[in-house]
XYZ file of C-alpha atoms in Angstrom:
616
model
C -0.119 -0.080 0.055
C 1.161 3.424 -1.106
C -0.066 6.620 0.862
C -0.434 10.200 -1.120
C -1.094 13.088 0.747
C -2.819 16.083 -1.333
C -1.921 19.367 -0.547
C -1.914 20.983 -3.866
C -4.851 23.212 -3.412
C -4.730 27.111 -3.769
C -6.357 28.571 -0.450
C -6.466 32.063 -1.995
C -9.542 33.013 0.325
C -8.005 32.146 3.739
C -4.613 33.115 2.457
C -5.900 36.614 1.682
C -7.852 37.188 4.601
C -5.056 36.096 6.815
C -3.004 38.846 4.851
C -5.496 41.518 5.222
C -6.274 40.748 8.915
C -6.085 44.112 10.893
C -5.903 42.270 14.409
C -2.379 41.417 14.312
C -3.473 37.972 15.528
C -2.395 35.932 12.597
C 0.241 38.099 11.103
C 2.767 35.020 11.819
C 0.482 32.914 9.431
C 1.019 35.230 6.335
C 1.879 33.083 3.249
C 1.784 29.812 5.276
C 0.165 26.870 3.292
C -2.964 25.908 4.531
C -1.553 22.410 5.462
C 0.670 24.149 7.666
C -1.599 26.213 9.692
C -1.848 25.246 13.275
C -4.087 22.271 13.943
C -5.368 20.559 17.192
C -3.272 20.365 19.895
C -0.690 23.118 18.383
C 0.644 20.826 15.796
C 0.546 21.682 12.188
C -2.330 20.006 10.408
C 0.045 18.155 8.169
C 2.056 16.888 11.066
C -0.802 14.887 12.308
C -1.303 12.969 9.062
C 2.352 12.317 8.646
C 2.228 10.902 11.974
C -0.766 8.857 11.250
C 0.676 7.194 8.219
C 4.296 7.066 9.123
C 4.537 3.353 9.426
C 6.489 0.959 7.263
C 4.374 -1.712 8.395
C 1.435 -0.326 6.809
C 2.917 1.846 3.898
C 6.052 0.997 1.524
C 5.985 4.603 0.389
C 4.504 8.033 1.307
C 4.129 10.969 -1.232
C 3.079 14.451 -0.833
C 1.510 16.279 -3.838
C 1.774 19.952 -3.821
C 1.952 23.109 -6.317
C 4.842 24.930 -7.584
C 3.481 28.313 -5.573
C 4.140 26.364 -2.171
C 6.387 23.696 -2.898
C 9.333 25.406 -1.096
C 7.451 25.507 2.054
C 6.697 21.932 1.861
C 10.148 21.083 1.035
C 11.414 22.845 4.173
C 8.905 20.969 6.270
C 9.727 17.505 4.714
C 13.323 18.285 5.847
C 12.295 19.370 9.135
C 10.048 16.242 9.775
C 11.942 13.571 8.182
C 9.937 13.178 5.000
C 11.895 11.939 2.155
C 12.206 15.235 0.092
C 12.383 13.220 -3.174
C 8.747 12.337 -2.381
C 7.352 15.606 -2.794
C 5.579 15.906 -6.173
C 5.363 19.274 -7.540
C 2.267 19.652 -9.932
C 3.646 23.013 -11.542
C 0.676 25.210 -11.009
C 1.121 28.621 -9.321
C -2.467 30.142 -9.343
C -5.999 29.057 -8.626
C -6.898 29.674 -12.415
C -3.884 27.578 -13.536
C -4.682 24.444 -10.921
C -4.942 20.874 -12.309
C -7.574 19.610 -9.879
C -7.498 17.061 -7.267
C -7.798 13.863 -9.626
C -5.468 15.070 -11.982
C -2.788 15.773 -9.205
C -3.422 12.377 -8.078
C -3.016 10.724 -11.422
C 0.218 12.901 -12.076
C 1.805 11.400 -8.969
C 0.816 7.842 -9.907
C 1.875 8.320 -13.461
C 5.191 10.189 -12.973
C 6.177 7.911 -10.141
C 5.165 4.905 -11.871
C 3.323 3.682 -8.738
C 1.938 0.177 -9.113
C 0.255 -0.708 -5.983
C -2.841 -0.133 -3.896
C -3.374 3.670 -2.830
C -4.427 5.401 -0.122
C -5.488 9.081 -0.848
C -5.638 11.517 2.217
C -6.305 15.521 2.084
C -3.311 16.972 3.820
C -5.142 20.051 4.648
C -8.081 18.265 6.525
C -8.744 19.017 10.258
C -9.677 15.883 12.292
C -11.612 16.150 15.395
C -10.341 13.063 16.934
C -6.707 12.602 16.881
C -6.417 8.939 17.753
C -8.276 6.950 15.266
C -6.768 3.603 14.201
C -5.557 3.778 10.439
C -4.667 0.049 10.729
C -8.085 -0.825 11.295
C -9.147 1.180 7.902
C -6.783 -0.887 5.963
C -8.047 -4.276 7.524
C -11.493 -3.236 6.642
C -10.370 -2.218 3.102
C -8.510 -5.403 2.457
C -11.734 -7.375 3.615
C -13.986 -5.869 0.980
C -13.926 -6.515 -3.019
C -13.711 -2.753 -4.030
C -12.563 0.593 -3.290
C -13.107 2.610 0.172
C -14.360 5.757 1.005
C -14.426 7.073 4.466
C -17.280 9.104 5.916
C -18.376 10.623 8.892
C -22.082 11.752 10.346
C -22.496 15.493 9.767
C -22.607 17.422 13.134
C -25.885 19.857 13.808
C -25.247 23.028 11.821
C -23.369 21.531 8.956
C -25.201 21.574 5.847
C -25.274 18.512 3.497
C -25.366 21.017 0.623
C -21.828 21.781 1.103
C -20.284 18.421 1.163
C -20.279 15.123 -0.556
C -23.083 12.919 0.855
C -23.281 9.177 0.543
C -25.940 6.645 1.073
C -24.729 3.314 2.449
C -26.289 -0.209 2.507
C -26.254 -0.988 6.522
C -25.904 -4.616 5.503
C -22.998 -4.793 2.916
C -21.606 -1.189 3.868
C -21.424 -0.698 -0.123
C -21.998 3.010 -1.129
C -25.360 2.937 -3.062
C -25.334 6.403 -4.253
C -22.895 9.338 -4.196
C -24.132 12.949 -4.180
C -21.801 15.998 -4.496
C -23.310 18.732 -2.606
C -27.021 17.884 -3.103
C -29.613 20.427 -2.753
C -32.278 20.349 0.159
C -34.453 17.265 -0.168
C -32.510 15.105 -2.397
C -31.632 12.677 0.221
C -32.288 12.304 3.892
C -28.659 11.065 4.414
C -26.014 12.819 6.854
C -23.289 10.971 5.966
C -20.401 12.934 4.472
C -17.555 11.754 2.402
C -14.282 13.131 3.085
C -11.003 13.079 1.027
C -9.880 9.896 2.231
C -10.071 6.923 0.179
C -8.499 3.587 -0.586
C -8.419 2.489 -4.356
C -7.161 -0.725 -5.493
C -4.448 -1.028 -8.248
C -6.582 -2.376 -10.801
C -9.077 0.585 -10.510
C -6.476 3.545 -11.108
C -7.083 3.389 -14.838
C -10.230 4.791 -13.963
C -8.462 8.169 -13.061
C -7.224 8.978 -16.537
C -10.767 7.869 -18.122
C -12.438 10.314 -15.998
C -10.152 13.073 -16.596
C -10.857 12.599 -20.434
C -14.218 13.265 -19.604
C -13.584 16.326 -17.689
C -11.344 18.710 -19.138
C -11.952 21.614 -16.879
C -9.937 21.655 -13.763
C -13.058 22.901 -11.656
C -14.739 19.617 -12.505
C -11.896 17.388 -11.695
C -12.988 16.970 -8.154
C -12.848 13.976 -6.025
C -16.709 14.243 -5.487
C -17.400 14.316 -9.005
C -14.956 11.238 -9.609
C -16.946 9.081 -7.069
C -20.192 10.241 -8.114
C -19.336 9.124 -11.821
C -17.572 6.043 -10.473
C -20.346 4.877 -8.052
C -23.583 6.308 -9.786
C -22.472 5.606 -13.455
C -20.020 3.275 -13.840
C -21.528 1.051 -10.603
C -18.084 -0.055 -9.582
C -18.191 -1.528 -5.981
C -17.294 1.258 -3.534
C -17.533 0.436 0.216
C -17.892 2.869 3.113
C -16.410 2.877 6.467
C -17.542 5.363 9.335
C -14.998 7.414 11.531
C -16.930 8.353 14.552
C -15.317 11.892 14.433
C -15.570 15.189 12.526
C -13.560 16.458 9.454
C -13.307 19.853 7.942
C -11.398 20.463 4.851
C -9.747 23.786 4.887
C -9.929 24.300 0.969
C -11.747 27.523 -0.266
C -12.937 28.305 3.540
C -12.927 31.566 5.028
C -10.789 32.710 8.227
C -13.630 32.657 10.564
C -14.625 28.885 9.210
C -10.909 27.865 10.139
C -10.999 29.407 13.387
C -14.364 28.158 14.444
C -13.702 24.533 13.472
C -10.460 24.599 15.049
C -11.673 26.125 18.266
C -14.573 23.692 18.310
C -12.396 20.515 17.679
C -9.933 21.702 20.176
C -12.323 21.783 22.969
C -13.780 18.653 22.203
C -10.255 17.239 22.685
C -9.905 18.966 26.091
C -13.135 17.707 27.127
C -13.226 14.053 26.087
C -10.556 12.714 28.631
C -11.431 14.984 31.807
C -14.601 13.496 33.077
C -15.312 10.002 33.530
C -18.178 8.291 31.820
C -20.540 6.778 34.463
C -23.649 4.718 33.051
C -26.325 2.904 34.854
C -28.618 0.145 33.922
C -31.688 -0.844 35.470
C -33.470 -3.843 37.100
C -36.532 -4.954 35.243
C -39.601 -6.592 36.212
C -41.856 -8.528 33.940
C -45.486 -7.547 34.233
C -47.125 -9.682 31.724
C -46.445 -12.491 29.289
C -43.035 -13.686 30.539
C -41.395 -16.362 29.908
C -42.725 -16.176 26.263
C -40.155 -13.941 25.041
C -37.982 -17.020 24.013
C -40.761 -18.318 22.312
C -41.919 -16.026 20.015
C -44.297 -14.453 22.264
C -45.305 -10.883 23.698
C -44.235 -9.322 27.027
C -44.611 -6.235 28.847
C -41.963 -5.193 31.358
C -40.942 -2.182 33.515
C -37.401 -0.621 34.548
C -37.570 0.258 38.318
C -35.011 2.300 39.874
C -34.894 0.236 43.115
C -32.106 -1.579 41.895
C -29.332 -0.966 39.303
C -26.012 -1.671 37.744
C -23.296 1.340 37.449
C -20.050 1.196 35.192
C -17.529 4.113 35.188
C -15.133 4.313 32.203
C -12.063 6.676 32.584
C -9.500 7.269 29.779
C -6.090 5.336 30.700
C -2.739 4.836 29.057
C -3.518 0.916 28.933
C -6.997 -0.887 29.168
C -7.798 -1.879 32.453
C -10.701 -3.949 33.931
C -11.015 -3.453 37.690
C -12.117 -6.299 39.545
C -15.118 -5.726 41.987
C -14.197 -6.252 45.521
C -17.199 -8.617 46.387
C -17.842 -10.160 42.983
C -14.276 -10.800 41.773
C -12.650 -11.920 44.889
C -8.976 -12.315 45.266
C -8.253 -12.698 48.677
C -10.127 -14.787 51.027
C -9.998 -14.914 54.973
C -9.226 -18.474 54.975
C -9.703 -21.600 52.904
C -13.007 -22.229 54.421
C -13.981 -18.637 53.463
C -12.996 -19.295 49.986
C -14.975 -22.929 50.145
C -18.238 -21.031 51.458
C -18.128 -18.032 48.837
C -17.156 -20.548 46.008
C -20.048 -23.039 46.927
C -22.565 -19.760 47.098
C -21.509 -17.513 44.325
C -19.582 -19.821 41.852
C -16.325 -18.994 40.240
C -17.739 -16.564 37.634
C -17.635 -12.875 38.725
C -18.181 -9.684 36.698
C -14.875 -9.119 34.912
C -15.870 -11.770 32.341
C -19.052 -9.608 31.514
C -17.041 -6.550 30.814
C -14.211 -8.277 28.892
C -16.776 -10.171 26.578
C -18.746 -6.853 26.223
C -15.596 -4.969 24.940
C -14.559 -7.934 22.862
C -17.847 -8.104 21.188
C -18.017 -4.151 20.696
C -14.693 -4.128 18.807
C -15.785 -7.065 16.598
C -19.078 -5.501 16.080
C -17.609 -2.050 15.030
C -15.035 -3.875 12.715
C -17.638 -5.762 11.050
C -20.018 -2.728 10.558
C -17.098 -0.365 8.942
C -16.707 1.909 12.255
C -12.998 2.761 12.864
C -12.367 3.253 16.536
C -9.743 5.606 18.020
C -6.671 4.259 19.455
C -7.975 5.085 22.980
C -7.558 3.068 26.123
C -9.702 3.159 29.066
C -10.353 1.662 32.663
C -13.463 0.096 33.561
C -15.052 -0.494 37.032
C -18.661 -1.667 37.975
C -20.879 -1.940 40.886
C -24.278 -3.625 41.097
C -26.974 -4.524 43.533
C -28.683 -6.745 41.236
C -27.755 -9.739 38.786
C -24.303 -9.176 37.208
C -25.824 -9.651 33.761
C -27.042 -6.058 33.687
C -23.501 -4.743 33.813
C -23.214 -5.535 30.224
C -25.879 -2.988 29.146
C -24.115 -0.101 31.124
C -20.796 -1.139 29.611
C -21.982 -0.985 26.243
C -23.593 2.700 26.862
C -20.057 3.722 28.235
C -18.175 2.470 25.012
C -20.821 4.122 22.892
C -20.251 7.444 24.163
C -16.189 6.954 24.643
C -16.102 6.246 21.105
C -18.739 8.191 19.930
C -20.929 5.609 18.617
C -24.402 6.985 17.701
C -27.990 5.545 17.572
C -27.810 5.352 13.914
C -24.680 3.319 14.212
C -26.098 0.902 16.782
C -29.917 1.292 16.953
C -31.574 0.158 20.051
C -33.389 -3.025 18.634
C -29.658 -4.115 17.287
C -28.366 -2.884 20.797
C -30.587 -5.454 22.574
C -29.678 -8.253 20.044
C -25.917 -7.223 20.802
C -26.319 -7.729 24.553
C -28.128 -10.850 24.313
C -25.466 -12.289 21.863
C -22.686 -11.393 24.374
C -24.473 -13.499 26.899
C -25.407 -16.569 24.639
C -22.622 -16.702 22.297
C -19.737 -15.318 24.303
C -20.620 -16.696 27.637
C -22.919 -19.228 27.223
C -25.415 -17.871 29.526
C -28.817 -19.068 28.911
C -31.087 -15.629 28.601
C -34.174 -13.949 27.040
C -34.362 -10.877 24.890
C -37.096 -9.418 27.022
C -34.716 -8.317 29.615
C -32.158 -6.817 27.190
C -34.753 -4.794 25.240
C -36.149 -3.281 28.437
C -32.729 -2.212 29.417
C -31.917 -0.336 26.299
C -35.306 1.360 26.015
C -36.380 1.688 29.471
C -39.338 2.700 30.994
C -42.756 0.585 30.405
C -42.106 -1.593 27.300
C -44.472 -3.733 25.132
C -42.702 -6.068 23.274
C -43.732 -8.554 20.484
C -41.301 -10.990 19.473
C -43.621 -12.945 16.912
C -41.703 -15.332 14.641
C -42.791 -13.368 11.273
C -41.208 -10.185 12.885
C -37.955 -11.908 14.197
C -37.410 -13.674 10.813
C -37.952 -10.597 8.573
C -36.359 -7.855 10.746
C -33.944 -9.496 13.234
C -35.849 -8.281 16.130
C -39.503 -7.654 17.278
C -41.789 -4.606 17.483
C -41.015 -2.537 20.726
C -43.295 0.118 22.004
C -42.728 2.661 25.098
C -45.917 3.150 27.058
C -47.236 6.116 29.043
C -46.008 5.658 32.788
C -47.892 8.795 34.065
C -50.552 7.262 36.046
C -49.239 3.556 36.986
C -50.463 1.929 40.477
C -48.242 0.982 43.083
C -46.747 -2.378 42.351
C -44.239 -4.203 44.726
C -41.617 -6.668 44.837
C -40.401 -9.426 47.074
C -37.631 -11.774 46.804
C -35.641 -14.538 48.380
C -32.530 -14.067 49.966
C -31.169 -17.179 48.139
C -33.071 -17.079 44.498
C -33.674 -20.194 42.462
C -31.429 -20.675 39.523
C -32.818 -19.601 36.027
C -31.727 -22.574 34.506
C -33.660 -24.910 36.685
C -36.680 -22.913 36.469
C -36.835 -23.063 32.648
C -36.575 -26.973 32.961
C -37.177 -28.717 29.978
C -39.820 -26.424 28.348
C -37.671 -24.912 25.445
C -37.214 -28.497 24.221
C -40.687 -29.466 24.377
C -41.515 -26.262 22.587
C -39.213 -27.094 19.789
C -40.368 -30.427 19.414
C -44.012 -28.822 18.874
C -45.522 -30.098 21.962
C -49.188 -28.712 21.711
C -49.632 -27.743 25.429
C -46.490 -25.722 25.350
C -47.260 -24.144 22.020
C -50.456 -23.219 23.033
C -49.337 -21.868 26.425
C -47.134 -19.294 24.829
C -49.775 -18.322 22.494
C -51.861 -17.448 25.379
C -49.085 -15.738 26.994
C -49.217 -13.279 24.267
C -52.866 -12.846 24.404
C -52.722 -11.629 27.979
C -49.952 -9.455 26.929
C -52.448 -7.618 24.583
C -54.994 -7.564 27.099
C -52.758 -6.154 29.657
C -51.487 -3.692 27.354
C -55.151 -2.489 26.949
C -55.612 -2.543 30.645
C -52.626 -0.234 31.146
C -53.762 2.009 28.647
C -57.221 2.559 30.193
C -55.963 2.466 33.818
C -58.199 -0.759 34.593
C -56.080 -1.884 37.308
C -58.505 -4.466 38.456
C -58.367 -6.105 34.965
C -54.577 -5.984 35.154
C -54.353 -7.497 38.562
C -56.484 -10.636 37.038
C -54.448 -11.059 34.037
C -51.386 -10.959 36.550
C -53.042 -14.161 38.347
C -53.861 -15.801 35.110
C -50.173 -15.239 33.897
C -48.767 -17.151 36.925
C -51.442 -19.930 36.741
C -50.515 -20.406 33.102
C -46.771 -20.615 33.778
C -47.465 -23.003 36.850
C -49.328 -25.178 34.413
C -46.451 -25.511 31.857
C -43.557 -25.488 34.182
C -44.876 -27.369 37.160
C -44.689 -26.706 40.988
C -41.466 -28.748 40.893
C -39.880 -26.504 38.677
C -41.095 -23.574 40.081
C -39.786 -24.305 43.357
C -41.166 -24.332 46.832
C -39.787 -20.715 47.711
C -41.641 -18.955 44.934
C -44.849 -20.737 45.600
C -44.626 -19.878 49.030
C -44.146 -16.121 48.233
C -47.248 -16.392 45.845
C -49.368 -18.074 48.581
C -48.438 -15.191 51.155
C -49.513 -12.642 48.629
C -52.606 -14.072 47.916
C -53.497 -14.267 51.576
C -53.820 -10.604 51.526
C -55.744 -10.257 48.134
C -52.692 -9.198 46.142
C -52.312 -10.149 42.457
C -48.791 -11.880 42.019
C -46.642 -13.300 39.380
C -42.895 -14.085 38.670
C -41.044 -11.067 37.290
C -38.527 -13.324 35.660
C -36.655 -16.567 36.012
C -37.389 -17.091 39.627
C -36.574 -16.180 43.175
C -38.665 -13.119 43.279
C -42.246 -12.294 42.777
C -44.035 -9.092 41.817
C -47.534 -7.917 42.601
C -50.571 -5.401 42.577
C -52.281 -4.954 45.544
C -55.224 -2.409 45.279
C -56.079 -2.244 48.861
C -53.255 0.142 50.421
C -54.198 -1.076 54.024
C -53.382 -4.607 53.280
C -50.200 -3.739 51.422
C -48.562 -2.552 54.709
C -49.782 -5.919 56.438
C -48.406 -7.774 53.578
C -44.908 -6.194 53.827
C -44.865 -7.139 57.590
C -45.760 -10.777 56.584
C -43.046 -11.128 53.920
C -40.422 -9.725 56.154
C -41.405 -12.212 58.982
C -40.953 -14.803 56.410
C -37.369 -13.949 55.608
C -38.156 -12.351 52.324
C -37.013 -8.819 51.288
C -40.091 -6.582 50.300
C -40.140 -3.219 48.773
C -42.537 -0.916 46.923
C -41.363 -0.400 43.355
C -40.308 2.862 42.019
C -40.528 2.748 38.235
C -37.776 4.025 36.242
C -39.076 6.495 33.490
C -36.275 7.890 31.107
C -38.876 10.919 30.674
C -38.427 11.507 34.053
C -42.334 11.722 35.080
C -42.107 8.826 37.909
C -39.515 7.606 40.027
C -35.906 8.587 41.068
C -34.145 9.023 37.671
C -30.362 8.438 37.716
C -28.630 10.566 35.011
C -26.092 8.802 32.959
């Protein structure tokens, strides 16, 4: 692979405004080529790109293409920065009117230096918001695709698509389906902007001269027009890779634009490592339909702020996963202490959850054509609920740290992602309901019908109003039952098509639809009746032996006080709805005397209308 840095443009507007500036702030920059202007962190713009590509492991040669007017500046820069002076290519132009055009400059360098290899092309006068992206990841993605590669980013608020080359990208294949050079408003809804950062295969280089033959005027020999022609007309396979950062080509911008974007990107750089990122994921209770989420059923679940997992990410020199003092013990009071802790809690703590989430996150971004920065971090966690919830909070932290947006990893896909970490990486039996409600947060209706799952890869997930919910309560055993034992052999019976199980899962879905209507109409008596029916249906399929004596004891105790009750998850806890507030107080006391933990549920509403809302 050979890299070419293009700095042959004539920045007459910016250069003239610097020369005529009366403030005296920019006098030292008079006559300085735009690529040698100060960039982020005080280094010259070109210095950053040279540092990025200056590695023999990736590039056999690096060339710099400039014009005759600024050639001496770049020759001096090359000498001072250990850049081979003989690799500075002079295109011979001295004015804007006499320019060759960007594509012609690239073709000149390839032809004059007889280059016969894959080419990476980068505009050397381009500001990049993130100074740590991994260019090796770009090359790996390019080599994994059967075509050319164009880098793009998502426009920030305020940036107009009419001033950039806009790409439309197939989310499955990452192939660019359309390239629009400075499109008029309404031509596309895409906010993905191409930048002068491309990888071109050796066998495609002849298209450069073909394009130049079609475009005799220098002003038309831009990369935007080239890619528009190559993708839209010639239908060549060109793939896109997203860098989760911002880019600004200095080009023909004004002094105010240069200072604005330099200040904006510099401020982002100063802010990014300073503050730790802390994210929460909340416990959930299944109000209706569970456990049919794993059987193409329907469920309603709600996040609650009584219990949560918390993950904190801080930028660091190396990547560190900190063990939790309780969940990941490395020191014990004695051999007997080790025995007792291991017998009760097993050998698998929370670190594997952090590690598996990080591993899957990198894999996902690599496959989806998202180049991550070369930043490291330290992760630590705390939780007062089952440790699996840590994965959702970890993913939130990683997305914020690497600037991954909802369009990069949409909520339905995010829920699948977390479930896949559990099932594929850690071989933990789990259902999709939990991950959906922890991603969406609030009160969520979920339809996991087979046709939806087959067609789109996820279900239909609908947020419901939480403004007038009744008081739900939660009680749990100090030593909850194991999820695997609770599920027993029901899944195999369902896969075998056993009528009883198949019909039961269909009935769970019907109960969920009825509960949705009850919730929307504030019909709490009907909702209570449906909760009891949900439990009895589950009991008939799973049997008392599988549900376990502890769960049954809590259900029986709740019913003594006239409360609706069901299992909110796999087992070890019950959720209820007691419409008689006086009996609720009596029931709390009875549960506590029976050795259970009892609490009134505080719903977690991301909109903030109910409950104690922790801010991520």
